[in-house]
Coordinates of C-alpha atoms in Angstrom, one line a residue:
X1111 CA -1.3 -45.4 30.8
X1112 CA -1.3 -43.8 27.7
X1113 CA -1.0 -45.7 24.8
X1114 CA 1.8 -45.2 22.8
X1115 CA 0.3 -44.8 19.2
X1116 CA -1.7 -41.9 20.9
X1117 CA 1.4 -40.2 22.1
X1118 CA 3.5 -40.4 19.1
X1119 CA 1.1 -39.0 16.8
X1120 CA 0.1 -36.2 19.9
X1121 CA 4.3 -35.2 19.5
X1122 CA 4.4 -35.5 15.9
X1123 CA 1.1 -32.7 15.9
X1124 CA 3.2 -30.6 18.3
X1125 CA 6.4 -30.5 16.1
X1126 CA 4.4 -29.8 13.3
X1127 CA 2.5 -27.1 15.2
X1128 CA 5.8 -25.5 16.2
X1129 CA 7.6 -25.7 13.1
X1130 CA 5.0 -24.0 11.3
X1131 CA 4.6 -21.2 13.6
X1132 CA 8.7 -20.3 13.2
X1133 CA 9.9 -17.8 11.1
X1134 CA 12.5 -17.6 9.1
X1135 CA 16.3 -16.1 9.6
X1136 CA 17.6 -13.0 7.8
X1137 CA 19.3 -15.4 5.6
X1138 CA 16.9 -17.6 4.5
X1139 CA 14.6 -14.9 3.3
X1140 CA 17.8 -13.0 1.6
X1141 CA 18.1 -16.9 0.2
X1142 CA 13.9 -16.6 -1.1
X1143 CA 14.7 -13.0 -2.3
X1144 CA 12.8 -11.2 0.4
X1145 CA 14.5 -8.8 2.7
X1146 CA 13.2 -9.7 6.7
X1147 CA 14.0 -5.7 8.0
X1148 CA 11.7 -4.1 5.5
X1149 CA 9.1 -6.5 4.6
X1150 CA 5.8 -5.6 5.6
X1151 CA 3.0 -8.3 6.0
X1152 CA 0.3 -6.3 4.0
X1153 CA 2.9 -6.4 1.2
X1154 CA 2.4 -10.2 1.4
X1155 CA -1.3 -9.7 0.3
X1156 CA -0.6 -8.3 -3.0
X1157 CA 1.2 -11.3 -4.3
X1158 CA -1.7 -12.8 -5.6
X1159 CA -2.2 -9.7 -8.3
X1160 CA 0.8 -11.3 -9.7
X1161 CA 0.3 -14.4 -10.3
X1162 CA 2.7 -14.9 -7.1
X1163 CA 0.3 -16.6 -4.7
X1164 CA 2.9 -19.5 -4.3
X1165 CA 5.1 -17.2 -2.4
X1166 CA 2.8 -15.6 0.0
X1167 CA 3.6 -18.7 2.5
X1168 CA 7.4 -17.7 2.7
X1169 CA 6.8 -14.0 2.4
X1170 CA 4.7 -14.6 5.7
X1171 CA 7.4 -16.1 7.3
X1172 CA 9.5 -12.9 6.5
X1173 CA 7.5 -10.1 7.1
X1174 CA 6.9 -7.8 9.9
X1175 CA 3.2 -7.6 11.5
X1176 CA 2.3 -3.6 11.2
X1177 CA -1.0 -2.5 12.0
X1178 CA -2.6 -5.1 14.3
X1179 CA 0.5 -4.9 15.9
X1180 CA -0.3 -3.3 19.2
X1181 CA 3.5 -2.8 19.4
X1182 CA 3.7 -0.8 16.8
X1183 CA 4.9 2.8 17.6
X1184 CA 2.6 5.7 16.3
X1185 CA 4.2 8.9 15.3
X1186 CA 2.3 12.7 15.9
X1187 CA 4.0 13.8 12.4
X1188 CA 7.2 13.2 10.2
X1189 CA 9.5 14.6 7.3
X1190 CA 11.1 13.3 4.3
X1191 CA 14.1 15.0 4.0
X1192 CA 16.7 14.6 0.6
X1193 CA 18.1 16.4 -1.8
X1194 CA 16.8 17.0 -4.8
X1195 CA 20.4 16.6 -6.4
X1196 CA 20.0 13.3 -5.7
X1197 CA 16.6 12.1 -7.0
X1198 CA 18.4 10.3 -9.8
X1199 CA 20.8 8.0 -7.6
X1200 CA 17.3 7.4 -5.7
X1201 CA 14.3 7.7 -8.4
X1202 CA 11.8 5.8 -6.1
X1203 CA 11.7 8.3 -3.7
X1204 CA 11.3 10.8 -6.5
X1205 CA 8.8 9.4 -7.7
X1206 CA 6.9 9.4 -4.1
X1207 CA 7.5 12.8 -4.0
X1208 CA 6.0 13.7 -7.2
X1209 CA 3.1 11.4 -6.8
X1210 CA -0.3 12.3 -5.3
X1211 CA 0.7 10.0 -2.2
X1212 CA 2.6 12.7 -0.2
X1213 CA -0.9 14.5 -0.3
X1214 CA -2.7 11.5 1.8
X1215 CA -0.7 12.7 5.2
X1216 CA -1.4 15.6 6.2
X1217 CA 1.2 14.9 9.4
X1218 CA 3.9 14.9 6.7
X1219 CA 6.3 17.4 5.3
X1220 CA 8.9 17.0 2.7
X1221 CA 12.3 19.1 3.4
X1222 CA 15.0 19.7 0.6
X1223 CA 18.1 19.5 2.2
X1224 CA 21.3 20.2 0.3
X1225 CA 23.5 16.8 -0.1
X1226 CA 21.3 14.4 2.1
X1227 CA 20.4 11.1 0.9
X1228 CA 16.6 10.2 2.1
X1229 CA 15.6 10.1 5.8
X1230 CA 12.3 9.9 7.1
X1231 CA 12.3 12.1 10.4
X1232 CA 9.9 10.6 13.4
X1233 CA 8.9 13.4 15.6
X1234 CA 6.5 13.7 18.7
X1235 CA 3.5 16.5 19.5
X1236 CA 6.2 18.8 20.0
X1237 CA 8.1 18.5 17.1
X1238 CA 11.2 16.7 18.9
X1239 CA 12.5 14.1 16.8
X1240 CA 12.1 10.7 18.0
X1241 CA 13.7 8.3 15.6
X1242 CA 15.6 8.8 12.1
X1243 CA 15.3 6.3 9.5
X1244 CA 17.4 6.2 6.0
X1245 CA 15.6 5.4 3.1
X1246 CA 17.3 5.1 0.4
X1247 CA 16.4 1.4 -0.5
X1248 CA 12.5 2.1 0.1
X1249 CA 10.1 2.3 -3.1
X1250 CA 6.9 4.3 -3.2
X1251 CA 4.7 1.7 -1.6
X1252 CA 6.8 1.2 0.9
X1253 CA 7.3 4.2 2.0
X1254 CA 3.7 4.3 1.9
X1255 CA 3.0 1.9 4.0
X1256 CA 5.4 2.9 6.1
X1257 CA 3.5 6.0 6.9
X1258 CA 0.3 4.4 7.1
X1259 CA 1.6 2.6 10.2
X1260 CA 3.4 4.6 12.1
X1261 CA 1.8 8.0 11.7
X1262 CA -1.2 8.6 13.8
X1263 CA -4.1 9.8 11.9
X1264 CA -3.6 13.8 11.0
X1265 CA -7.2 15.0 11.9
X1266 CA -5.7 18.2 14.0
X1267 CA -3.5 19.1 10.8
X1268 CA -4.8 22.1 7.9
X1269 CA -5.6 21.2 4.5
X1270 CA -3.2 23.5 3.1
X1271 CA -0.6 22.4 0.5
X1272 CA 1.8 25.0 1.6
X1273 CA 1.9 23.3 4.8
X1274 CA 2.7 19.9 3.5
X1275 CA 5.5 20.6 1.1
X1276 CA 7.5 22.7 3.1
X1277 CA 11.0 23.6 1.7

């Protein structure tokens, strides 16, 4: 027979095992000011240069696992497509744009199209497009990281800039 001191404290160490491995609802991150479809765990690790290490717990509990994931979906290329009309309604995705960070994917093309808010274009080897994602509440480093995840490296792609930033 067991004794019972032994078994309450053996259920009280399994409650507290499963309650910390839980994660929290949509609402309760909206609630702790984190948003549970676009939060990336890596973002998590940058709390800290902010002096925001007490949040890292909670942001765990919200975020999405990305590249030790082995569920994560890899992508042979993709293209930003927006309108350049529209850079001031969405100046974080200007700002990618402009920035040196378009330059670190060689598997990525930017597209000005006339009157489209942002989309990121998913496409296979053979150019077919696989998933379309709107972006228009991303910021650089999200969009970044983004990328980084889902694109498979580029090693087959040229160094060319034309190639890159095609219009």
């Amino acid at each position: 027979m067991i004794p019972r001191s032994l078994l309450a404290s053996s259920l009280l160490f399994f409650t507290l095992i499963c309650c910390a491995n839980t994660e929290f609802s949509a609402e309760d991150c909206a609630a702790l000011g984190f948003s549970k479809a676009n939060l990336l765990c890596s973002s998590c690790e940058t709390l800290a240069d902010f002096g925001l290490q007490d949040l890292k717990d909670h942001c765990r509990q919200c975020c999405h696992k990305e590249e030790n994931d082995i569920n994560v979906k890899k992508y042979h290329s993709a293209r930003l497509e927006v309108c350049t009309c529209k850079f001031g309604a969405y100046p974080q995705i200007q700002a990618f744009i402009k920035s040196e960070k378009p330059s670190k994917f060689k598997n990525l093309t930017i597209r000005y199209v006339r009157g489209l808010d942002p989309v990121i274009k998913l496409m296979d080897k053979e150019g077919n497009i696989q998933e379309v994602l709107a972006i228009e509440r991303w910021d650089t480093d999200t969009v970044e990281e983004f990328l980084k995840t889902h694109l498979e490296p580029a090693d087959d792609f040229p160094d060319d800039y034309l190639f890159t930033n095609q219009i």
